[in-house]
Short mmCIF file of C-alpha atoms in Angstrom, two decimals:
data_model
loop_
_atom_site.label_atom_id
_atom_site.label_comp_id
_atom_site.label_asym_id
_atom_site.label_seq_id
_atom_site.Cartn_x
_atom_site.Cartn_y
_atom_site.Cartn_z
CA UNK U 1 -44.14 67.62 -123.73
CA UNK U 2 -45.52 68.88 -120.46
CA UNK U 3 -48.51 71.71 -120.88
CA UNK U 4 -47.75 74.66 -118.36
CA UNK U 5 -49.62 77.40 -119.82
CA UNK U 6 -52.10 77.13 -116.90
CA UNK U 7 -48.92 77.32 -114.31
CA UNK U 8 -47.17 79.88 -112.48
CA UNK U 9 -43.18 79.08 -112.31
CA UNK U 10 -40.37 80.69 -109.75
CA UNK U 11 -37.01 80.67 -111.55
CA UNK U 12 -34.45 80.22 -108.16
CA UNK U 13 -31.82 81.83 -108.84
CA UNK U 14 -30.06 83.98 -112.52
CA UNK U 15 -27.10 81.82 -113.58
CA UNK U 16 -26.70 79.22 -117.08
CA UNK U 17 -29.38 77.28 -116.13
CA UNK U 18 -31.30 79.73 -114.73
CA UNK U 19 -30.99 82.46 -117.16
CA UNK U 20 -31.83 79.36 -119.88
CA UNK U 21 -34.91 78.20 -117.90
CA UNK U 22 -36.07 81.55 -118.29
CA UNK U 23 -35.42 82.08 -122.44
CA UNK U 24 -37.46 78.00 -122.84
CA UNK U 25 -39.98 79.09 -120.42
CA UNK U 26 -40.93 82.49 -121.86
CA UNK U 27 -44.65 81.59 -124.43
CA UNK U 28 -45.43 78.52 -122.45
CA UNK U 29 -45.62 79.21 -118.94
CA UNK U 30 -48.66 81.37 -117.99
CA UNK U 31 -46.58 83.13 -115.73
CA UNK U 32 -43.14 83.57 -114.81
CA UNK U 33 -41.60 84.63 -111.16
CA UNK U 34 -37.27 84.87 -111.39
CA UNK U 35 -35.74 85.47 -107.48
CA UNK U 36 -32.10 86.53 -107.74
CA UNK U 37 -30.75 88.54 -104.34
CA UNK U 38 -28.11 89.95 -106.37
CA UNK U 39 -29.21 89.99 -109.40
CA UNK U 40 -30.80 93.49 -110.68
CA UNK U 41 -32.66 92.45 -113.15
CA UNK U 42 -34.68 89.14 -110.91
CA UNK U 43 -38.23 90.25 -110.57
CA UNK U 44 -38.27 89.82 -106.99
CA UNK U 45 -35.02 89.49 -104.87
CA UNK U 46 -35.44 88.66 -101.73
CA UNK U 47 -37.59 84.66 -101.21
CA UNK U 48 -39.46 86.16 -98.59
CA UNK U 49 -41.57 87.98 -101.09
CA UNK U 50 -42.28 84.90 -102.70
CA UNK U 51 -46.04 84.06 -102.33
CA UNK U 52 -46.17 80.43 -102.51
CA UNK U 53 -49.72 79.37 -101.96
CA UNK U 54 -49.72 81.46 -106.65
CA UNK U 55 -46.53 78.94 -107.50
CA UNK U 56 -47.09 75.94 -108.83
CA UNK U 57 -43.87 75.28 -109.54
CA UNK U 58 -39.97 76.51 -109.10
CA UNK U 59 -37.03 75.13 -110.91
CA UNK U 60 -34.27 75.86 -108.76
CA UNK U 61 -30.42 76.45 -109.83
CA UNK U 62 -27.86 73.67 -108.15
CA UNK U 63 -26.82 76.03 -105.87
CA UNK U 64 -29.70 74.97 -103.26
CA UNK U 65 -29.22 72.58 -101.13
CA UNK U 66 -31.56 70.63 -100.23
CA UNK U 67 -31.89 72.26 -96.56
CA UNK U 68 -32.26 75.46 -98.03
CA UNK U 69 -35.30 78.08 -96.52
CA UNK U 70 -37.01 78.75 -99.30
CA UNK U 71 -36.68 75.30 -100.43
CA UNK U 72 -38.65 73.58 -97.87
CA UNK U 73 -41.47 76.38 -97.65
CA UNK U 74 -42.63 75.91 -101.08
CA UNK U 75 -42.09 71.80 -100.56
CA UNK U 76 -44.09 72.43 -97.30
CA UNK U 77 -46.94 74.13 -99.31
CA UNK U 78 -46.70 71.37 -102.42
CA UNK U 79 -45.35 72.77 -104.42
CA UNK U 80 -43.27 70.32 -107.36
CA UNK U 81 -39.32 71.54 -107.22
CA UNK U 82 -37.42 70.78 -110.95
CA UNK U 83 -33.80 70.81 -111.56
CA UNK U 84 -33.51 72.13 -114.94
CA UNK U 85 -32.30 69.14 -116.34
CA UNK U 86 -36.38 68.02 -114.82
CA UNK U 87 -37.63 70.83 -116.87
CA UNK U 88 -35.84 69.93 -119.76
CA UNK U 89 -36.67 66.19 -119.81
CA UNK U 90 -40.79 67.76 -119.40
CA UNK U 91 -40.20 70.07 -122.52
CA UNK U 92 -38.35 68.46 -124.95
CA UNK U 93 -39.18 68.85 -128.18
CA UNK U 94 -39.27 65.87 -131.16
CA UNK U 95 -36.99 66.06 -133.62
CA UNK U 96 -37.03 67.81 -137.07
CA UNK U 97 -35.88 63.98 -138.81
CA UNK U 98 -37.77 61.33 -136.46
CA UNK U 99 -40.45 62.54 -135.13
CA UNK U 100 -39.79 61.51 -131.41
CA UNK U 101 -37.76 63.77 -129.15
CA UNK U 102 -34.46 63.17 -128.93
CA UNK U 103 -32.34 60.22 -126.86
CA UNK U 104 -29.90 61.31 -123.55
CA UNK U 105 -26.63 59.99 -122.92
CA UNK U 106 -26.66 60.49 -118.69
CA UNK U 107 -22.96 60.64 -116.98
CA UNK U 108 -22.41 61.28 -114.28
CA UNK U 109 -20.13 60.81 -110.93
CA UNK U 110 -17.87 62.03 -108.68
CA UNK U 111 -14.89 62.56 -112.09
CA UNK U 112 -14.27 62.16 -114.88
CA UNK U 113 -17.59 63.85 -116.29
CA UNK U 114 -16.76 66.58 -118.40
CA UNK U 115 -13.65 64.45 -120.65
CA UNK U 116 -16.29 61.54 -120.88
CA UNK U 117 -19.29 63.93 -122.16
CA UNK U 118 -17.22 65.32 -124.57
CA UNK U 119 -15.56 62.49 -126.15
CA UNK U 120 -18.83 60.85 -125.94
CA UNK U 121 -20.56 63.96 -128.18
CA UNK U 122 -17.27 63.69 -130.43
CA UNK U 123 -17.95 60.10 -131.60
CA UNK U 124 -21.44 60.48 -132.10
CA UNK U 125 -20.85 63.69 -134.20
CA UNK U 126 -18.09 61.57 -136.19
CA UNK U 127 -20.60 58.92 -137.12
CA UNK U 128 -23.13 61.95 -138.64
CA UNK U 129 -24.93 62.57 -135.19
CA UNK U 130 -25.71 66.22 -133.90
CA UNK U 131 -24.73 64.92 -130.90
CA UNK U 132 -23.67 68.32 -128.29
CA UNK U 133 -22.19 68.25 -125.07
CA UNK U 134 -24.89 69.96 -123.02
CA UNK U 135 -25.09 70.17 -118.99
CA UNK U 136 -22.71 70.51 -116.17
CA UNK U 137 -20.75 70.64 -118.42
CA UNK U 138 -21.73 74.88 -119.11
CA UNK U 139 -24.24 74.31 -122.29
CA UNK U 140 -27.77 75.04 -121.37
CA UNK U 141 -29.77 71.50 -121.04
CA UNK U 142 -32.96 73.65 -121.20
CA UNK U 143 -32.21 74.95 -124.65
CA UNK U 144 -31.37 72.09 -126.64
CA UNK U 145 -33.46 69.70 -124.91
CA UNK U 146 -36.30 72.26 -127.04
CA UNK U 147 -34.02 72.37 -129.68
CA UNK U 148 -35.10 69.91 -132.71
CA UNK U 149 -32.11 69.44 -135.33
CA UNK U 150 -30.36 67.54 -131.96
CA UNK U 151 -30.06 64.11 -132.34
CA UNK U 152 -28.64 62.59 -129.21
CA UNK U 153 -27.79 64.69 -126.19
CA UNK U 154 -24.22 64.34 -124.24
CA UNK U 155 -25.56 65.27 -120.76
CA UNK U 156 -23.14 66.48 -117.72
CA UNK U 157 -25.08 65.32 -114.53
CA UNK U 158 -23.97 66.85 -111.49
CA UNK U 159 -25.56 65.13 -108.00
CA UNK U 160 -26.99 69.10 -107.09
CA UNK U 161 -28.91 68.42 -110.46
CA UNK U 162 -30.16 65.06 -110.06
CA UNK U 163 -31.39 65.51 -106.91
CA UNK U 164 -34.26 67.85 -108.12
CA UNK U 165 -34.63 65.51 -110.98
CA UNK U 166 -37.14 62.70 -110.48
CA UNK U 167 -38.11 61.91 -114.40
CA UNK U 168 -35.34 60.53 -116.40
CA UNK U 169 -35.65 57.96 -118.94
CA UNK U 170 -32.26 57.45 -120.15
CA UNK U 171 -31.16 55.02 -123.36
CA UNK U 172 -27.85 55.31 -122.14
CA UNK U 173 -25.71 55.98 -118.82
CA UNK U 174 -22.81 55.93 -117.18
CA UNK U 175 -21.67 56.26 -112.80
CA UNK U 176 -17.40 57.04 -113.93
CA UNK U 177 -17.25 56.70 -109.91
CA UNK U 178 -18.02 57.73 -106.45
CA UNK U 179 -15.68 59.30 -104.32
CA UNK U 180 -16.48 61.78 -101.81
CA UNK U 181 -17.51 64.72 -102.48
CA UNK U 182 -20.37 67.23 -101.63
CA UNK U 183 -20.94 65.59 -98.73
CA UNK U 184 -21.64 68.73 -97.11
CA UNK U 185 -24.54 70.11 -99.06
CA UNK U 186 -25.57 66.51 -100.10
CA UNK U 187 -25.92 66.16 -96.05
CA UNK U 188 -23.44 62.58 -95.91
CA UNK U 189 -22.39 59.30 -98.72
CA UNK U 190 -25.86 57.64 -98.62
CA UNK U 191 -27.93 60.40 -100.32
CA UNK U 192 -24.74 61.76 -102.55
CA UNK U 193 -24.07 58.20 -103.95
CA UNK U 194 -28.49 57.84 -103.89
CA UNK U 195 -28.98 60.75 -106.20
CA UNK U 196 -26.44 60.07 -108.61
CA UNK U 197 -27.93 56.75 -108.97
CA UNK U 198 -31.03 58.59 -110.48
CA UNK U 199 -29.32 57.67 -114.11
CA UNK U 200 -29.15 54.05 -113.87
CA UNK U 201 -33.11 54.28 -113.49
CA UNK U 202 -34.97 52.44 -116.06
CA UNK U 203 -32.54 52.94 -118.91
CA UNK U 204 -33.39 51.36 -122.28
CA UNK U 205 -30.23 50.63 -123.77
CA UNK U 206 -26.93 50.40 -122.49
CA UNK U 207 -25.95 50.65 -118.66
CA UNK U 208 -22.23 51.96 -118.64
CA UNK U 209 -20.38 51.22 -114.60
CA UNK U 210 -16.99 51.38 -113.40
CA UNK U 211 -15.74 47.44 -112.72
CA UNK U 212 -13.36 48.87 -110.72
CA UNK U 213 -15.56 51.31 -107.93
CA UNK U 214 -17.15 48.45 -106.18
CA UNK U 215 -20.18 51.00 -105.23
CA UNK U 216 -20.96 51.99 -108.71
CA UNK U 217 -20.40 48.14 -109.03
CA UNK U 218 -22.88 47.70 -106.32
CA UNK U 219 -25.82 50.59 -107.40
CA UNK U 220 -25.09 48.67 -111.43
CA UNK U 221 -26.66 45.28 -109.99
CA UNK U 222 -29.13 47.14 -107.84
CA UNK U 223 -30.71 48.80 -110.86
CA UNK U 224 -34.18 48.42 -112.30
CA UNK U 225 -33.28 48.77 -116.27
CA UNK U 226 -36.15 49.20 -118.93
CA UNK U 227 -36.31 45.05 -121.09
CA UNK U 228 -33.69 44.56 -123.07
CA UNK U 229 -31.53 46.74 -121.85
CA UNK U 230 -27.52 45.94 -121.48
CA UNK U 231 -24.84 46.13 -118.06
CA UNK U 232 -22.04 47.13 -119.64
CA UNK U 233 -18.52 47.60 -117.15
CA UNK U 234 -15.45 49.23 -117.74
CA UNK U 235 -12.16 48.38 -116.16
CA UNK U 236 -8.09 49.19 -116.38
CA UNK U 237 -7.81 45.54 -116.05
CA UNK U 238 -8.31 42.29 -117.76
CA UNK U 239 -11.93 41.76 -118.83
CA UNK U 240 -13.87 39.72 -117.82
CA UNK U 241 -17.49 38.69 -119.72
CA UNK U 242 -20.00 41.85 -119.79
CA UNK U 243 -16.78 44.35 -119.51
CA UNK U 244 -14.71 46.98 -121.80
CA UNK U 245 -10.98 46.44 -120.62
CA UNK U 246 -7.08 46.60 -121.26
CA UNK U 247 -5.15 43.71 -122.03
CA UNK U 248 -1.47 43.55 -123.27
CA UNK U 249 -1.34 47.00 -124.58
CA UNK U 250 -5.32 46.71 -126.04
CA UNK U 251 -8.26 47.54 -125.87
CA UNK U 252 -10.05 43.63 -125.81
CA UNK U 253 -14.07 44.45 -125.34
CA UNK U 254 -15.70 41.21 -124.21
CA UNK U 255 -19.06 42.96 -123.96
CA UNK U 256 -21.22 41.69 -126.38
CA UNK U 257 -22.93 39.03 -125.17
CA UNK U 258 -20.90 35.97 -125.97
CA UNK U 259 -17.37 36.71 -123.30
CA UNK U 260 -15.19 36.40 -126.78
CA UNK U 261 -12.70 38.75 -126.19
CA UNK U 262 -12.33 41.29 -128.98
CA UNK U 263 -9.26 43.24 -129.35
CA UNK U 264 -9.61 46.96 -130.46
CA UNK U 265 -7.16 50.05 -130.57
CA UNK U 266 -3.55 49.59 -129.00
CA UNK U 267 -3.93 51.68 -126.02
CA UNK U 268 -0.75 53.71 -127.42
CA UNK U 269 -3.17 55.22 -130.57
CA UNK U 270 -4.01 57.87 -127.47
CA UNK U 271 -1.17 59.93 -128.00
CA UNK U 272 -3.15 62.84 -126.71
CA UNK U 273 -3.99 60.94 -123.55
CA UNK U 274 -0.17 59.81 -122.64
CA UNK U 275 3.11 61.19 -121.13
CA UNK U 276 5.52 62.26 -123.41
CA UNK U 277 6.96 58.27 -123.52
CA UNK U 278 3.97 56.85 -124.32
CA UNK U 279 2.51 56.48 -120.38
CA UNK U 280 -1.27 56.45 -120.54
CA UNK U 281 -2.91 58.83 -117.70
CA UNK U 282 -5.31 56.19 -116.45
CA UNK U 283 -7.95 57.97 -115.49
CA UNK U 284 -8.59 59.21 -119.60
CA UNK U 285 -7.93 55.91 -120.99
CA UNK U 286 -11.06 55.15 -118.35
CA UNK U 287 -12.75 57.66 -120.09
CA UNK U 288 -11.99 56.74 -123.44
CA UNK U 289 -13.32 53.51 -122.46
CA UNK U 290 -17.12 54.49 -120.71
CA UNK U 291 -17.16 56.99 -124.35
CA UNK U 292 -17.01 54.28 -126.33
CA UNK U 293 -19.19 51.82 -124.98
CA UNK U 294 -21.81 54.56 -124.39
CA UNK U 295 -21.65 55.69 -128.38
CA UNK U 296 -21.79 52.03 -129.26
CA UNK U 297 -25.07 51.86 -127.26
CA UNK U 298 -26.45 54.36 -129.34
CA UNK U 299 -25.08 52.22 -131.98
CA UNK U 300 -22.07 54.00 -133.17
CA UNK U 301 -20.03 52.91 -136.09
CA UNK U 302 -16.93 51.63 -133.94
CA UNK U 303 -13.96 52.77 -137.05
CA UNK U 304 -15.60 56.68 -136.96
CA UNK U 305 -15.76 55.91 -133.07
CA UNK U 306 -12.38 55.51 -132.28
CA UNK U 307 -11.22 57.93 -134.93
CA UNK U 308 -12.62 60.58 -132.97
CA UNK U 309 -10.87 59.62 -129.78
CA UNK U 310 -7.81 59.05 -130.75
CA UNK U 311 -8.06 62.75 -132.53
CA UNK U 312 -9.40 63.58 -128.80
CA UNK U 313 -7.59 66.09 -127.11
CA UNK U 314 -9.04 66.84 -123.07
CA UNK U 315 -10.55 70.22 -121.99
CA UNK U 316 -8.25 72.78 -120.79
CA UNK U 317 -6.76 72.74 -117.13
CA UNK U 318 -7.16 68.58 -117.29
CA UNK U 319 -3.10 67.68 -116.61
CA UNK U 320 -2.31 69.92 -120.00
CA UNK U 321 1.17 70.37 -119.68
CA UNK U 322 1.91 73.71 -120.31
CA UNK U 323 5.43 74.69 -119.92
CA UNK U 324 8.27 73.41 -120.49
CA UNK U 325 11.95 74.28 -119.41
CA UNK U 326 14.39 72.12 -121.86
CA UNK U 327 16.88 70.58 -119.96
CA UNK U 328 20.39 69.00 -120.67
CA UNK U 329 20.08 65.10 -121.46
CA UNK U 330 16.30 65.64 -122.57
CA UNK U 331 14.30 65.50 -119.38
CA UNK U 332 12.72 68.35 -119.64
CA UNK U 333 11.33 70.75 -116.46
CA UNK U 334 7.61 70.10 -116.58
CA UNK U 335 4.50 72.46 -115.77
CA UNK U 336 0.95 70.59 -115.35
CA UNK U 337 -2.03 71.37 -115.05
CA UNK U 338 -4.69 69.80 -113.75
CA UNK U 339 -6.91 72.70 -111.54
CA UNK U 340 -9.69 70.80 -112.80
CA UNK U 341 -8.71 68.42 -109.46
CA UNK U 342 -10.94 69.95 -107.03
CA UNK U 343 -11.41 66.50 -104.57
CA UNK U 344 -8.87 63.56 -103.68
CA UNK U 345 -9.92 61.14 -106.11
CA UNK U 346 -9.56 63.17 -108.99
CA UNK U 347 -6.07 64.33 -107.06
CA UNK U 348 -4.69 60.90 -106.76
CA UNK U 349 -5.67 59.85 -109.88
CA UNK U 350 -3.50 62.60 -111.52
CA UNK U 351 -0.84 62.40 -108.95
CA UNK U 352 -0.68 58.57 -109.85
CA UNK U 353 0.34 58.68 -113.78
CA UNK U 354 3.37 60.04 -113.01
CA UNK U 355 6.96 58.68 -111.86
CA UNK U 356 8.18 57.86 -108.70
CA UNK U 357 9.47 60.49 -106.68
CA UNK U 358 9.40 62.68 -109.64
CA UNK U 359 6.35 65.56 -108.91
CA UNK U 360 6.53 68.82 -106.82
CA UNK U 361 2.17 68.99 -105.81
CA UNK U 362 1.12 72.53 -105.32
CA UNK U 363 -2.35 71.60 -104.00
CA UNK U 364 -4.76 73.15 -101.32
CA UNK U 365 -7.72 75.59 -100.89
CA UNK U 366 -11.11 74.77 -99.65
CA UNK U 367 -11.41 71.08 -98.62
CA UNK U 368 -14.87 70.76 -98.63
CA UNK U 369 -15.24 69.22 -95.28
CA UNK U 370 -13.13 66.04 -97.19
CA UNK U 371 -9.22 64.78 -95.15
CA UNK U 372 -6.48 63.48 -97.47
CA UNK U 373 -4.75 60.98 -95.84
CA UNK U 374 -5.51 58.18 -98.45
CA UNK U 375 -4.82 60.31 -100.75
CA UNK U 376 -0.93 61.04 -99.78
CA UNK U 377 -0.63 57.02 -98.03
CA UNK U 378 -1.63 56.78 -101.79
CA UNK U 379 0.86 58.58 -103.77
CA UNK U 380 3.12 59.91 -101.12
CA UNK U 381 5.97 57.44 -103.11
CA UNK U 382 5.18 59.95 -106.79
CA UNK U 383 5.41 62.90 -103.86
CA UNK U 384 8.99 64.56 -104.16
CA UNK U 385 7.92 68.24 -102.41
CA UNK U 386 4.38 69.62 -101.10
CA UNK U 387 3.65 73.76 -102.07
CA UNK U 388 -0.14 74.06 -99.55
CA UNK U 389 -1.70 77.01 -101.29
CA UNK U 390 -5.07 78.43 -100.08
CA UNK U 391 -7.15 79.90 -96.64
CA UNK U 392 -7.89 76.02 -95.33
CA UNK U 393 -4.21 74.41 -95.52
CA UNK U 394 -5.12 72.62 -91.92
CA UNK U 395 -6.62 69.01 -93.94
CA UNK U 396 -3.32 68.90 -96.67
CA UNK U 397 -0.58 69.32 -93.91
CA UNK U 398 -1.96 67.06 -91.94
CA UNK U 399 -2.62 64.62 -94.00
CA UNK U 400 0.90 65.50 -95.18
CA UNK U 401 2.26 65.64 -91.90
CA UNK U 402 0.73 62.37 -90.85
CA UNK U 403 1.35 59.97 -94.00
CA UNK U 404 4.38 61.26 -95.45
CA UNK U 405 6.40 63.62 -92.42
CA UNK U 406 9.83 62.58 -95.20
CA UNK U 407 8.43 65.02 -97.87
CA UNK U 408 9.36 68.65 -97.43
CA UNK U 409 6.72 70.91 -97.89
CA UNK U 410 6.07 74.61 -97.93
CA UNK U 411 3.76 76.60 -96.90
CA UNK U 412 2.02 80.14 -99.04
CA UNK U 413 1.17 83.03 -96.56
CA UNK U 414 -2.70 82.71 -97.72
CA UNK U 415 -2.34 86.70 -96.74
CA UNK U 416 -2.39 88.01 -100.32
CA UNK U 417 -4.57 86.22 -102.94
CA UNK U 418 -3.25 87.77 -105.87
CA UNK U 419 -0.09 87.19 -105.30
CA UNK U 420 -0.85 83.44 -104.06
CA UNK U 421 0.19 81.51 -107.36
CA UNK U 422 3.60 83.39 -108.98
CA UNK U 423 4.55 82.74 -105.06
CA UNK U 424 3.62 78.63 -105.68
CA UNK U 425 5.36 78.49 -108.57
CA UNK U 426 8.78 80.28 -107.36
CA UNK U 427 8.45 78.06 -104.10
CA UNK U 428 7.75 74.64 -106.74
CA UNK U 429 10.39 75.66 -108.84
CA UNK U 430 12.95 76.24 -105.84
CA UNK U 431 12.78 71.78 -105.65
CA UNK U 432 12.54 70.64 -109.45
CA UNK U 433 15.82 69.38 -111.02
CA UNK U 434 15.19 67.62 -114.60
CA UNK U 435 12.22 65.02 -115.58
CA UNK U 436 10.52 66.47 -112.38
CA UNK U 437 6.94 67.96 -112.72
CA UNK U 438 5.36 71.02 -111.02
CA UNK U 439 2.21 69.41 -110.67
CA UNK U 440 -0.85 71.43 -109.48
CA UNK U 441 -4.05 69.38 -109.09
CA UNK U 442 -4.59 70.81 -105.57
CA UNK U 443 -7.38 68.28 -104.74
CA UNK U 444 -9.60 71.72 -103.34
CA UNK U 445 -12.35 74.21 -104.89
CA UNK U 446 -10.59 77.42 -105.72
CA UNK U 447 -13.00 79.77 -104.80
CA UNK U 448 -11.37 80.68 -101.71
CA UNK U 449 -8.29 82.77 -103.57
CA UNK U 450 -9.69 82.21 -107.32
CA UNK U 451 -12.88 83.24 -109.84
CA UNK U 452 -12.84 79.71 -110.76
CA UNK U 453 -10.33 76.56 -111.38
CA UNK U 454 -10.18 77.84 -114.39
CA UNK U 455 -8.66 80.93 -113.29
CA UNK U 456 -6.45 79.56 -111.25
CA UNK U 457 -5.24 77.32 -113.97
CA UNK U 458 -5.48 80.28 -116.11
CA UNK U 459 -3.09 82.17 -113.35
CA UNK U 460 -0.64 79.06 -112.99
CA UNK U 461 -0.13 79.11 -116.52
CA UNK U 462 0.61 81.99 -116.62
CA UNK U 463 3.16 82.09 -113.24
CA UNK U 464 4.72 78.78 -114.69
CA UNK U 465 5.57 80.57 -118.33
CA UNK U 466 7.46 83.46 -116.18
CA UNK U 467 9.22 81.12 -114.43
CA UNK U 468 10.47 79.06 -117.63
CA UNK U 469 11.07 82.28 -119.09
CA UNK U 470 12.78 83.74 -116.60
CA UNK U 471 15.25 80.47 -116.23
CA UNK U 472 16.15 79.69 -119.72
CA UNK U 473 18.07 76.99 -120.90
CA UNK U 474 19.52 75.03 -118.31
#
């Protein structure tokens, strides 16, 4: 544990991570100064009031990008900048059973982080370990790091958190995928990928990577790990030696060093991760493969881990059927909430899970500078119609116009945010027939018209259930 008893520390922002850092630093630092322009309880309400000559460390919120003026001021004064992740790593407490700090499993990537983190936690806890899911998932990491009862930490890591993190040496780590996202924050794809790749530095036990993602595979190949660390690729195809993948409807492992294929479990066992007809959602099965590789890297019992993953159900707003209208012939109209699909890569995975021509797609929001031509070109055969919401509609509309002009489009006037979801669901309902899916996988952030992606999903669920109730059995 780092000695901070003579340090003056500025905590920038009193959100979840900032409050946790404040609580953990109480009694550990000489002086703590909190700065938040919007929180009356903060010590200072402007970064211009900070005397950087008297500060040793600033613990920054993920909301502040590296070009933020106060961070540049701190750097000019040779003040160390820590993310909450860096602070937590430096303050790790010894586990009460082993006498050593609990190992960390680091999970990052553009998509799939939260589900993979939750799955890995569930698999390890099924083996009798205290292994909470923490970090970017919403559960404060710094508190977990100083808790001596934790055996393993399953840590979701965002690229924002990783930017100001320098010291990590994880026991197991994965990059699930890398696609265009948050490029405005990072200043480009190269910077974004470089921040993600920090999880691979000096990994001790198992480095897991997406073998179907060329950029991730390249980062894994270049990574310098600790002696004895294994590199395990996961794939949704036939696995090669050193990989975990799918073959003949089974999860097959060829990662044990011999390259010999070992059948692990039928894909059909994971009923919560499949369509009603048994068709698996590819991106969720990829999360299963990732969690298995990470849990086994920590020595988890295979049968216990598999049983936990068979029982696992994805969290709210993750490709979740939230309402359905029975139709004669047994082919219901379903409403599926994937509000967590906040970028094109995630929306692509979601759309690709459904049958051709069956999806009425609700899309749009804050585009964050992204383009959607590739998404529409890849998934146009799945889309029956599109309903476009949000204040930043032009990028989605241009992609639909240029890549799939045959798809009917209904544009929701963004003027009244309070009724946007009601109008979107009503518009979607005009397109559906038996067997269709109204899918909200917006490919955009939510904060233009909603509090969060969860708020957006909740409002979609309310309006979908109202639509089903209003229309009754057909």
